[in-house]
XYZ file of N, CA and C in Angstrom:
783
model
N 5.108 35.194 -28.092
C 4.563 34.476 -29.237
C 3.835 33.219 -28.754
N 2.622 32.999 -29.257
C 1.827 31.860 -28.823
C 2.257 30.584 -29.536
N 1.846 29.446 -28.948
C 2.176 28.163 -29.572
C 1.485 28.020 -30.931
N 0.291 28.600 -31.069
C -0.405 28.550 -32.360
C 0.391 29.290 -33.433
N 0.989 30.404 -33.015
C 1.789 31.182 -33.970
C 3.005 30.373 -34.410
N 3.664 29.702 -33.459
C 4.821 28.876 -33.798
C 4.432 27.760 -34.762
N 3.280 27.139 -34.485
C 2.838 26.050 -35.368
C 2.564 26.575 -36.778
N 1.990 27.772 -36.847
C 1.712 28.379 -38.147
C 3.018 28.641 -38.900
N 4.025 29.171 -38.187
C 5.322 29.436 -38.804
C 5.946 28.143 -39.310
N 5.908 27.106 -38.464
C 6.511 25.825 -38.840
C 5.823 25.238 -40.065
N 4.470 25.297 -40.072
C 3.732 24.733 -41.200
C 4.065 25.463 -42.503
N 4.128 26.798 -42.435
C 4.457 27.577 -43.633
C 5.890 27.315 -44.089
N 6.791 27.184 -43.119
C 8.195 26.921 -43.443
C 8.318 25.660 -44.293
N 7.701 24.575 -43.836
C 7.796 23.313 -44.575
C 7.018 23.372 -45.888
N 5.914 24.102 -45.896
C 5.115 24.233 -47.114
C 5.902 24.957 -48.206
N 6.532 26.078 -47.836
C 7.289 26.863 -48.811
C 8.567 26.139 -49.211
N 9.165 25.419 -48.273
C 10.411 24.698 -48.538
C 10.224 23.641 -49.621
N 9.005 23.173 -49.774
C 8.722 22.140 -50.773
C 8.761 22.694 -52.198
N 8.697 24.013 -52.347
C 8.738 24.631 -53.675
C 10.173 24.735 -54.184
N 10.365 24.778 -55.481
C 11.706 25.056 -56.020
C 12.194 26.406 -55.499
N 13.498 26.572 -55.432
C 14.078 27.770 -54.833
C 13.548 29.053 -55.461
N 13.433 29.074 -56.782
C 13.020 30.301 -57.471
C 11.553 30.640 -57.259
N 10.764 29.709 -56.719
C 9.339 29.948 -56.497
C 8.999 30.273 -55.040
N 9.981 30.142 -54.145
C 9.675 30.245 -52.715
C 9.208 31.624 -52.276
N 9.847 32.668 -52.813
C 9.465 34.027 -52.411
C 8.006 34.304 -52.750
N 7.616 33.933 -53.963
C 6.229 34.147 -54.369
C 5.259 33.305 -53.572
N 5.628 32.037 -53.342
C 4.750 31.140 -52.576
C 4.572 31.647 -51.155
N 5.648 32.153 -50.561
C 5.568 32.665 -49.189
C 4.682 33.903 -49.122
N 4.862 34.817 -50.065
C 4.054 36.038 -50.083
C 2.572 35.712 -50.232
N 2.272 34.745 -51.087
C 0.877 34.349 -51.287
C 0.298 33.711 -50.027
N 1.068 32.817 -49.413
C 0.588 32.108 -48.221
C 0.380 33.046 -47.037
N 1.207 34.088 -46.937
C 1.106 35.007 -45.789
C 0.004 36.048 -45.975
N -0.450 36.236 -47.199
C -1.598 37.100 -47.485
C -1.502 38.458 -46.806
N -0.351 39.103 -46.944
C -0.213 40.450 -46.407
C 0.265 40.546 -44.974
N 0.433 39.416 -44.309
C 0.943 39.423 -42.932
C 2.465 39.539 -42.997
N 2.973 40.778 -42.980
C 4.407 41.014 -43.178
C 5.253 40.434 -42.046
N 4.723 40.459 -40.818
C 5.476 39.917 -39.679
C 5.652 38.412 -39.826
N 4.570 37.733 -40.213
C 4.630 36.287 -40.421
C 5.585 35.960 -41.557
N 5.519 36.747 -42.636
C 6.386 36.516 -43.780
C 7.850 36.664 -43.389
N 8.164 37.665 -42.570
C 9.540 37.888 -42.142
C 10.044 36.752 -41.261
N 9.167 36.242 -40.385
C 9.558 35.157 -39.482
C 9.870 33.887 -40.258
N 9.022 33.557 -41.228
C 9.252 32.356 -42.027
C 10.480 32.541 -42.916
N 10.644 33.746 -43.482
C 11.776 34.007 -44.353
C 13.094 33.853 -43.597
N 13.110 34.242 -42.299
C 14.342 34.115 -41.519
C 14.756 32.653 -41.383
N 13.784 31.740 -41.343
C 14.101 30.311 -41.293
C 14.560 29.809 -42.662
N 13.920 30.306 -43.702
C 14.304 29.893 -45.050
C 15.701 30.376 -45.411
N 16.147 31.448 -44.760
C 17.463 32.003 -45.048
C 18.590 31.235 -44.384
N 18.250 30.234 -43.549
C 19.283 29.421 -42.929
C 20.079 28.696 -44.013
N 21.388 28.397 -43.754
C 22.230 27.760 -44.780
C 21.661 26.475 -45.334
N 20.957 25.703 -44.490
C 20.382 24.462 -44.978
C 19.121 24.176 -44.186
N 18.120 23.514 -44.789
C 16.879 23.230 -44.081
C 17.125 22.306 -42.897
N 16.527 22.657 -41.754
C 16.607 21.796 -40.578
C 15.253 21.773 -39.914
N 15.012 20.725 -39.102
C 13.782 20.655 -38.330
C 13.891 21.571 -37.130
N 13.929 22.895 -37.379
C 14.272 23.867 -36.352
C 13.343 23.828 -35.157
N 12.058 23.648 -35.399
C 11.126 23.741 -34.288
C 10.885 22.404 -33.614
N 11.345 21.312 -34.200
C 11.071 20.015 -33.611
C 12.290 19.244 -33.185
N 13.491 19.722 -33.577
C 14.725 19.007 -33.282
C 15.667 19.895 -32.495
N 16.231 19.416 -31.384
C 17.206 20.228 -30.657
C 18.320 20.663 -31.592
N 18.627 21.963 -31.566
C 19.590 22.513 -32.509
C 20.940 21.815 -32.411
N 21.324 21.401 -31.200
C 22.631 20.764 -31.043
C 22.740 19.494 -31.889
N 21.614 18.838 -32.132
C 21.641 17.594 -32.899
C 22.020 17.839 -34.349
N 21.656 19.029 -34.875
C 21.952 19.303 -36.274
C 23.143 20.223 -36.434
N 23.586 20.853 -35.352
C 24.652 21.844 -35.452
C 26.033 21.234 -35.337
N 26.162 20.080 -34.693
C 27.482 19.525 -34.426
C 28.308 19.310 -35.688
N 27.766 18.698 -36.765
C 28.593 18.496 -37.947
C 29.071 19.809 -38.560
N 28.240 20.880 -38.460
C 28.597 22.161 -39.038
C 29.633 22.857 -38.182
N 29.526 22.674 -36.830
C 30.385 23.426 -35.911
C 31.783 22.833 -35.796
N 32.001 21.647 -36.338
C 33.308 21.010 -36.158
C 33.909 20.572 -37.491
N 34.191 21.539 -38.374
C 34.766 21.180 -39.668
C 36.189 20.666 -39.508
N 36.607 19.861 -40.464
C 37.969 19.329 -40.412
C 38.939 20.417 -40.847
N 39.800 20.846 -39.942
C 40.769 21.874 -40.276
C 41.908 21.805 -39.278
N 42.984 22.541 -39.582
C 44.153 22.541 -38.711
C 43.813 23.154 -37.369
N 44.410 22.615 -36.306
C 44.207 23.154 -34.965
C 45.489 23.829 -34.500
N 45.416 24.418 -33.332
C 46.564 25.117 -32.763
C 47.418 24.210 -31.882
N 47.069 22.945 -31.794
C 47.806 22.014 -30.940
C 49.298 22.021 -31.263
N 50.108 22.185 -30.213
C 51.547 22.222 -30.386
C 52.111 23.612 -30.601
N 51.243 24.609 -30.744
C 51.691 25.969 -30.968
C 51.581 26.789 -29.678
N 52.052 28.020 -29.732
C 51.937 28.953 -28.625
C 50.953 30.053 -28.993
N 50.125 30.438 -28.030
C 49.253 31.599 -28.159
C 49.573 32.483 -26.965
N 50.272 33.560 -27.210
C 50.782 34.346 -26.097
C 51.806 33.509 -25.346
N 51.646 33.434 -24.022
C 52.566 32.610 -23.217
C 52.086 31.171 -23.114
N 50.901 30.890 -23.615
C 50.279 29.592 -23.401
C 50.713 28.562 -24.445
N 51.014 27.371 -23.957
C 51.392 26.256 -24.815
C 50.153 25.395 -25.048
N 49.683 25.350 -26.292
C 48.445 24.645 -26.619
C 48.699 23.141 -26.689
N 47.896 22.378 -25.932
C 48.135 20.936 -25.834
C 47.096 20.074 -26.546
N 45.922 20.605 -26.780
C 44.921 19.774 -27.454
C 43.573 20.464 -27.519
N 42.790 20.113 -28.540
C 41.468 20.699 -28.732
C 40.458 20.038 -27.812
N 39.697 20.845 -27.070
C 38.647 20.330 -26.189
C 37.273 20.385 -26.852
N 37.054 21.382 -27.696
C 35.754 21.512 -28.342
C 35.720 22.740 -29.231
N 34.710 22.815 -30.092
C 34.561 23.948 -30.998
C 33.094 24.221 -31.218
N 32.772 25.481 -31.435
C 31.395 25.873 -31.678
C 31.343 27.194 -32.407
N 30.133 27.740 -32.505
C 29.955 28.968 -33.258
C 30.663 30.168 -32.670
N 30.926 30.150 -31.351
C 31.536 31.309 -30.702
C 33.043 31.158 -30.508
N 33.631 30.034 -30.917
C 35.072 29.884 -30.786
C 35.509 28.459 -30.610
N 36.823 28.283 -30.452
C 37.422 26.974 -30.210
C 38.046 26.985 -28.818
N 37.963 25.856 -28.114
C 38.506 25.776 -26.760
C 39.580 24.692 -26.715
N 40.747 25.066 -26.185
C 41.882 24.155 -26.103
C 42.316 23.964 -24.655
N 42.913 22.812 -24.399
C 43.658 22.603 -23.162
C 45.039 23.213 -23.389
N 45.491 24.045 -22.457
C 46.783 24.712 -22.636
C 47.530 24.789 -21.312
N 48.813 25.056 -21.406
C 49.688 25.116 -20.235
C 50.162 26.551 -20.028
N 50.012 27.031 -18.795
C 50.492 28.356 -18.425
C 51.809 28.176 -17.677
N 52.955 28.443 -18.317
C 54.246 28.209 -17.671
C 54.536 29.175 -16.522
N 53.862 30.310 -16.511
C 54.121 31.283 -15.453
C 53.681 30.767 -14.095
N 52.518 30.104 -14.055
C 51.990 29.590 -12.796
C 51.994 28.066 -12.759
N 52.579 27.445 -13.778
C 52.685 25.989 -13.838
C 51.340 25.314 -13.627
N 50.371 25.678 -14.463
C 49.043 25.072 -14.353
C 48.399 24.988 -15.731
N 47.454 24.072 -15.857
C 46.692 23.960 -17.097
C 45.508 24.925 -17.061
N 45.129 25.392 -18.238
C 43.990 26.293 -18.376
C 43.178 25.864 -19.588
N 41.966 26.395 -19.674
C 41.165 26.260 -20.889
C 41.356 27.539 -21.690
N 41.780 27.405 -22.918
C 42.082 28.565 -23.758
C 41.049 28.656 -24.878
N 40.230 29.674 -24.805
C 39.224 29.884 -25.852
C 39.755 30.900 -26.837
N 39.708 30.561 -28.131
C 40.239 31.446 -29.169
C 39.210 31.633 -30.271
N 39.344 32.721 -30.999
C 38.540 32.914 -32.198
C 39.174 32.132 -33.343
N 38.388 31.362 -34.098
C 38.949 30.623 -35.239
C 39.604 31.572 -36.228
N 40.606 31.074 -36.924
C 41.365 31.912 -37.843
C 40.530 32.577 -38.916
N 39.450 31.915 -39.365
C 38.671 32.477 -40.465
C 37.809 33.659 -40.047
N 37.662 33.912 -38.737
C 36.877 35.057 -38.281
C 37.660 35.944 -37.321
N 38.924 35.595 -37.074
C 39.721 36.335 -36.085
C 39.891 37.801 -36.458
N 39.828 38.126 -37.755
C 40.003 39.512 -38.195
C 38.679 40.247 -38.357
N 37.576 39.577 -38.067
C 36.263 40.208 -38.186
C 36.040 41.148 -37.001
N 35.876 42.447 -37.219
C 35.745 43.406 -36.118
C 34.587 43.093 -35.170
N 33.437 42.679 -35.738
C 32.286 42.376 -34.893
C 32.545 41.162 -34.023
N 33.152 40.127 -34.610
C 33.443 38.929 -33.823
C 34.470 39.216 -32.740
N 35.434 40.081 -33.048
C 36.427 40.458 -32.036
C 35.747 41.183 -30.886
N 34.811 42.057 -31.201
C 34.120 42.797 -30.150
C 33.266 41.862 -29.313
N 32.614 40.899 -29.956
C 31.839 39.897 -29.219
C 32.747 39.136 -28.257
N 33.922 38.808 -28.755
C 34.869 38.048 -27.953
C 35.311 38.869 -26.744
N 35.598 40.139 -26.969
C 35.997 41.027 -25.871
C 34.846 41.193 -24.887
N 33.626 41.244 -25.425
C 32.448 41.351 -24.564
C 32.364 40.155 -23.622
N 32.614 38.965 -24.168
C 32.555 37.778 -23.320
C 33.612 37.849 -22.224
N 34.838 38.240 -22.586
C 35.913 38.305 -21.598
C 35.573 39.269 -20.472
N 35.052 40.425 -20.831
C 34.720 41.418 -19.822
C 33.526 40.993 -18.982
N 32.574 40.307 -19.624
C 31.408 39.846 -18.882
C 31.807 38.854 -17.796
N 32.583 37.824 -18.181
C 32.994 36.823 -17.200
C 33.994 37.417 -16.218
N 34.907 38.231 -16.746
C 35.943 38.793 -15.890
C 35.419 39.702 -14.809
N 34.236 40.292 -15.022
C 33.654 41.185 -14.019
C 32.907 40.422 -12.936
N 32.795 39.097 -13.093
C 32.036 38.287 -12.139
C 32.979 37.441 -11.290
N 32.616 37.257 -10.047
C 33.388 36.411 -9.148
C 32.405 35.583 -8.334
N 32.131 34.374 -8.823
C 31.123 33.525 -8.172
C 31.507 32.065 -8.391
N 31.309 31.215 -7.395
C 31.703 29.802 -7.523
C 30.959 29.039 -8.606
N 29.819 29.572 -9.088
C 29.068 28.878 -10.128
C 29.263 29.490 -11.512
N 30.273 30.340 -11.653
C 30.607 30.941 -12.947
C 32.088 30.694 -13.211
N 32.412 30.228 -14.402
C 33.801 29.912 -14.730
C 34.687 31.143 -14.515
N 35.867 30.940 -13.951
C 36.774 32.045 -13.629
C 37.703 32.356 -14.791
N 37.921 33.645 -15.066
C 38.842 34.095 -16.103
C 40.196 34.399 -15.489
N 41.261 33.884 -16.117
C 42.627 34.127 -15.647
C 43.342 35.197 -16.469
N 43.046 35.229 -17.775
C 43.796 36.134 -18.640
C 43.000 36.358 -19.929
N 43.265 37.458 -20.599
C 42.652 37.766 -21.891
C 43.649 38.583 -22.691
N 43.679 38.391 -24.002
C 44.617 39.150 -24.815
C 44.647 38.665 -26.243
N 45.712 39.026 -26.943
C 45.918 38.605 -28.327
C 47.346 38.084 -28.443
N 47.488 36.852 -28.896
C 48.805 36.254 -29.067
C 48.969 35.722 -30.470
N 50.040 36.131 -31.145
C 50.268 35.730 -32.538
C 49.072 36.109 -33.415
N 48.442 37.221 -33.081
C 47.295 37.698 -33.849
C 45.992 37.006 -33.526
N 45.991 36.123 -32.514
C 44.797 35.345 -32.171
C 44.204 35.847 -30.855
N 42.965 36.357 -30.855
C 42.324 36.765 -29.604
C 42.046 35.531 -28.748
N 42.327 35.631 -27.430
C 42.115 34.479 -26.559
C 41.562 34.897 -25.201
N 40.899 33.932 -24.552
C 40.463 34.058 -23.168
C 40.944 32.806 -22.448
N 41.709 32.984 -21.379
C 42.182 31.844 -20.582
C 41.328 31.746 -19.319
N 40.716 30.586 -19.118
C 39.872 30.365 -17.950
C 40.327 29.112 -17.201
N 39.717 28.899 -16.041
C 40.020 27.680 -15.296
C 39.644 26.463 -16.139
N 40.450 25.411 -16.035
C 40.171 24.158 -16.738
C 39.358 23.275 -15.805
N 38.153 22.948 -16.217
C 37.224 22.223 -15.353
C 37.325 20.719 -15.559
N 37.285 19.994 -14.460
C 37.296 18.533 -14.494
C 35.866 18.063 -14.283
N 35.186 17.770 -15.382
C 33.788 17.363 -15.275
C 33.200 17.128 -16.652
N 31.911 17.339 -16.769
C 31.248 17.137 -18.053
C 30.074 18.089 -18.184
N 29.590 18.239 -19.409
C 28.458 19.117 -19.663
C 27.197 18.579 -18.971
N 26.341 19.497 -18.589
C 25.049 19.107 -18.035
C 24.278 18.255 -19.041
N 24.462 18.552 -20.336
C 23.786 17.766 -21.371
C 24.158 16.296 -21.273
N 25.426 16.006 -20.936
C 25.864 14.614 -20.815
C 25.128 13.903 -19.685
N 24.899 14.606 -18.576
C 24.141 14.010 -17.469
C 22.696 13.757 -17.876
N 22.123 14.698 -18.600
C 20.729 14.564 -19.032
C 20.564 13.427 -20.023
N 21.600 13.195 -20.844
C 21.513 12.136 -21.854
C 21.509 10.741 -21.230
N 22.016 10.628 -20.012
C 22.053 9.329 -19.338
C 20.653 8.865 -18.972
N 19.788 9.803 -18.616
C 18.427 9.463 -18.220
C 17.831 10.554 -17.354
N 16.657 10.300 -16.819
C 15.977 11.286 -15.978
C 16.770 11.502 -14.695
N 17.023 12.773 -14.371
C 17.783 13.086 -13.167
C 16.910 12.919 -11.924
N 17.438 12.314 -10.855
C 16.692 12.222 -9.591
C 16.322 13.620 -9.119
N 15.194 13.754 -8.459
C 14.679 15.066 -8.098
C 15.662 15.842 -7.215
N 16.314 15.163 -6.262
C 17.271 15.863 -5.401
C 18.450 16.388 -6.221
N 18.918 15.596 -7.166
C 20.020 16.012 -8.030
C 19.591 17.183 -8.894
N 18.400 17.086 -9.437
C 17.866 18.141 -10.293
C 17.767 19.466 -9.533
N 17.234 19.408 -8.314
C 17.083 20.625 -7.516
C 18.435 21.223 -7.140
N 19.392 20.369 -6.825
C 20.720 20.848 -6.479
C 21.341 21.605 -7.654
N 21.245 21.029 -8.848
C 21.790 21.684 -10.034
C 21.055 22.986 -10.334
N 19.738 22.955 -10.217
C 18.927 24.136 -10.517
C 19.255 25.285 -9.569
N 19.425 24.975 -8.293
C 19.745 26.016 -7.312
C 21.099 26.646 -7.623
N 22.075 25.829 -8.005
C 23.401 26.354 -8.321
C 23.377 27.218 -9.590
N 22.640 26.759 -10.594
C 22.523 27.544 -11.822
C 21.859 28.884 -11.522
N 20.795 28.845 -10.736
C 20.088 30.077 -10.381
C 20.996 31.027 -9.602
N 21.823 30.473 -8.728
C 22.747 31.304 -7.941
C 23.747 32.010 -8.852
N 24.283 31.274 -9.840
C 25.221 31.877 -10.773
C 24.564 32.954 -11.619
N 23.353 32.677 -12.092
C 22.640 33.664 -12.904
C 22.294 34.903 -12.094
N 21.922 34.691 -10.814
C 21.593 35.844 -9.976
C 22.822 36.738 -9.809
N 23.986 36.131 -9.629
C 25.206 36.923 -9.490
C 25.453 37.737 -10.762
N 25.233 37.113 -11.911
C 25.412 37.825 -13.179
C 24.385 38.952 -13.308
N 23.144 38.658 -12.969
C 22.084 39.666 -13.082
C 22.315 40.814 -12.114
N 22.790 40.495 -10.918
C 23.094 41.550 -9.943
C 24.194 42.473 -10.464
N 25.060 41.935 -11.326
C 26.123 42.742 -11.929
C 25.645 43.403 -13.220
N 24.367 43.221 -13.559
C 23.805 43.839 -14.756
C 24.091 43.101 -16.036
N 24.374 41.788 -15.950
C 24.736 41.013 -17.138
C 23.726 39.900 -17.376
N 23.170 39.856 -18.572
C 22.268 38.783 -18.983
C 23.023 37.819 -19.895
N 22.964 36.525 -19.602
C 23.723 35.526 -20.358
C 23.206 35.388 -21.783
N 21.908 35.210 -21.950
C 21.204 35.129 -23.240
C 21.426 33.853 -24.040
N 22.204 32.908 -23.535
C 22.354 31.640 -24.259
C 22.538 30.490 -23.278
N 21.730 30.494 -22.211
C 21.837 29.433 -21.215
C 21.209 28.156 -21.761
N 21.966 27.076 -21.738
C 21.499 25.779 -22.216
C 22.396 24.711 -21.605
N 22.000 23.434 -21.647
C 22.798 22.372 -21.018
C 24.230 22.285 -21.524
N 24.460 22.667 -22.787
C 25.817 22.608 -23.325
C 26.712 23.711 -22.756
N 26.124 24.727 -22.162
C 26.897 25.829 -21.595
C 26.959 25.768 -20.076
N 26.643 24.610 -19.524
C 26.745 24.401 -18.078
C 27.609 23.165 -17.839
N 28.682 23.344 -17.090
C 29.542 22.218 -16.725
C 29.256 21.800 -15.291
N 29.364 20.498 -15.042
C 29.238 19.960 -13.688
C 30.554 19.262 -13.363
N 31.258 19.763 -12.355
C 32.558 19.202 -12.000
C 32.370 17.872 -11.273
N 33.482 17.155 -11.096
C 33.416 15.842 -10.450
C 32.907 15.915 -9.014
N 33.108 17.064 -8.365
C 32.615 17.196 -6.993
C 31.218 17.805 -6.932
N 30.539 17.897 -8.099
C 29.149 18.334 -8.125
C 28.936 19.823 -8.255
N 30.001 20.584 -8.480
C 29.885 22.039 -8.601
C 29.455 22.431 -10.005
N 28.439 23.302 -10.112
C 27.985 23.812 -11.397
C 28.828 25.020 -11.800
N 29.187 25.073 -13.076
C 29.920 26.210 -13.624
C 29.224 26.660 -14.913
N 28.777 27.893 -14.947
C 28.146 28.446 -16.141
C 29.238 28.968 -17.071
N 29.161 28.570 -18.353
C 30.180 28.920 -19.337
C 29.623 29.817 -20.426
N 30.487 30.222 -21.324
C 30.158 30.828 -22.615
C 29.246 32.046 -22.504
N 29.848 33.175 -22.167
C 29.127 34.438 -22.118
C 29.301 35.212 -23.431
N 29.465 34.479 -24.520
C 29.711 35.113 -25.812
C 28.568 35.959 -26.328
N 27.341 35.724 -25.851
C 26.195 36.537 -26.260
C 25.692 37.402 -25.110
N 26.490 37.519 -24.053
C 26.067 38.283 -22.886
C 25.851 39.746 -23.239
N 24.955 40.364 -22.469
C 24.648 41.773 -22.703
C 24.297 42.426 -21.382
N 24.680 43.696 -21.248
C 24.283 44.446 -20.060
C 22.767 44.580 -20.086
N 22.102 44.017 -19.096
C 20.637 43.982 -19.096
C 20.061 45.321 -18.676
N 18.896 45.623 -19.271
C 18.168 46.815 -18.888
C 18.584 48.067 -19.640
N 19.662 47.980 -20.441
C 20.094 49.144 -21.207
C 20.474 48.692 -22.603
N 20.420 49.608 -23.546
C 20.707 49.260 -24.939
C 22.185 49.487 -25.239
N 23.035 48.697 -24.617
C 24.455 48.761 -24.907
C 25.035 47.386 -24.641
N 26.236 47.151 -25.140
C 26.896 45.880 -24.897
C 27.922 46.049 -23.786
N 28.460 44.940 -23.296
C 29.354 44.964 -22.154
C 30.645 45.714 -22.449
N 31.017 45.818 -23.730
C 32.247 46.510 -24.069
C 32.094 48.018 -23.961
N 30.841 48.499 -23.778
C 30.633 49.940 -23.698
C 30.493 50.585 -25.054
N 30.171 49.784 -26.063
C 30.038 50.310 -27.417
C 28.769 51.113 -27.586
N 28.574 51.617 -28.796
C 27.402 52.418 -29.078
C 26.160 51.540 -29.112
N 24.993 52.118 -28.775
C 23.755 51.337 -28.797
C 23.531 50.672 -30.142
N 23.190 49.393 -30.091
C 22.839 48.675 -31.311
C 24.013 48.187 -32.130
N 25.237 48.317 -31.614
C 26.379 47.928 -32.427
C 26.476 46.426 -32.613
N 26.028 45.656 -31.622
C 26.164 44.204 -31.720
C 24.810 43.501 -31.769
N 23.762 44.208 -31.448
C 22.433 43.614 -31.442
C 21.480 44.554 -32.148
N 20.662 44.007 -33.042
C 19.723 44.841 -33.775
C 18.362 44.159 -33.817
N 17.278 44.932 -33.944
C 15.941 44.328 -34.012
C 15.847 43.327 -35.143
N 15.237 42.185 -34.865
C 15.052 41.165 -35.882
C 16.188 40.182 -36.010
N 17.289 40.406 -35.259
C 18.433 39.500 -35.311
C 18.322 38.513 -34.160
N 18.382 37.224 -34.481
C 18.249 36.188 -33.453
C 19.574 35.998 -32.737
N 19.549 36.082 -31.407
C 20.743 35.849 -30.599
C 20.450 34.701 -29.646
N 21.205 33.627 -29.764
C 20.998 32.497 -28.872
C 20.585 31.253 -29.626
N 20.242 30.213 -28.882
C 19.836 28.932 -29.448
C 18.322 28.801 -29.344
N 17.616 28.692 -30.476
C 16.148 28.730 -30.464
C 15.489 27.806 -29.449
N 15.952 26.552 -29.332
C 15.281 25.625 -28.423
C 15.399 26.016 -26.967
N 16.317 26.911 -26.629
C 16.525 27.290 -25.225
C 16.224 28.750 -24.963
N 15.608 29.434 -25.912
C 15.248 30.829 -25.694
C 14.117 30.935 -24.686
N 14.151 32.022 -23.898
C 13.042 32.297 -22.979
C 11.810 32.644 -23.809
N 10.610 32.429 -23.264
C 9.386 32.720 -24.029
C 9.328 34.153 -24.535
N 9.717 35.129 -23.682
C 9.627 36.527 -24.128
C 10.639 36.829 -25.226
N 11.791 36.156 -25.212
C 12.772 36.361 -26.268
C 12.289 35.746 -27.574
N 11.730 34.541 -27.488
C 11.194 33.891 -28.688
C 10.067 34.694 -29.299
């Protein structure tokens, strides 16, 4: 998609958004003048839960309030053998807790499906896909999986607990020195190459999904949208098209590759 096309979509989006809700469908159809592809692209933005500056504002800036609603956490409870100690973060693909593994006497990061979607078959399959995607990889630049299962009815993935911060946090401080930038880029590329060599495409690589440990090691996280590349199937081995369908957006718009966008 060309930049002119994106600008056209953005302009129509804001133009139609200015109309009352009951007039938007007609206004969009008139403005698109028979261009069904353009109409579908703009309509997909209008169908979002609330208007956002999608093409001009990093999605993370508008997504945080939505992704972290006030609700009960699992802190103090058990999920399987793991003792949950505190919430580390939450997002569209799950909640991540600091937890204790009494079997090996170590802390882990425990990713779980939120209670309101834990019984959703598609979300469960996505979750299993992520576990299998990461679990099939063994590389120093990809977070390591220790365990996966269901405890007290809650699907979980236990991974190494990283001591560091998101790449986004480093970027927010200021412009990265060129040597630092190249070091991080090489490590990210190495992790992605290992995934690609195993036939797995991440599909949601962004600064929020990359951790940098205190000793400078890059760790790629969150394979929740991963897919076996080059074939029309998901990592769980499901039927073609079960988790991905034409016209469905997978990933974060501001970080999509040009061909995906």
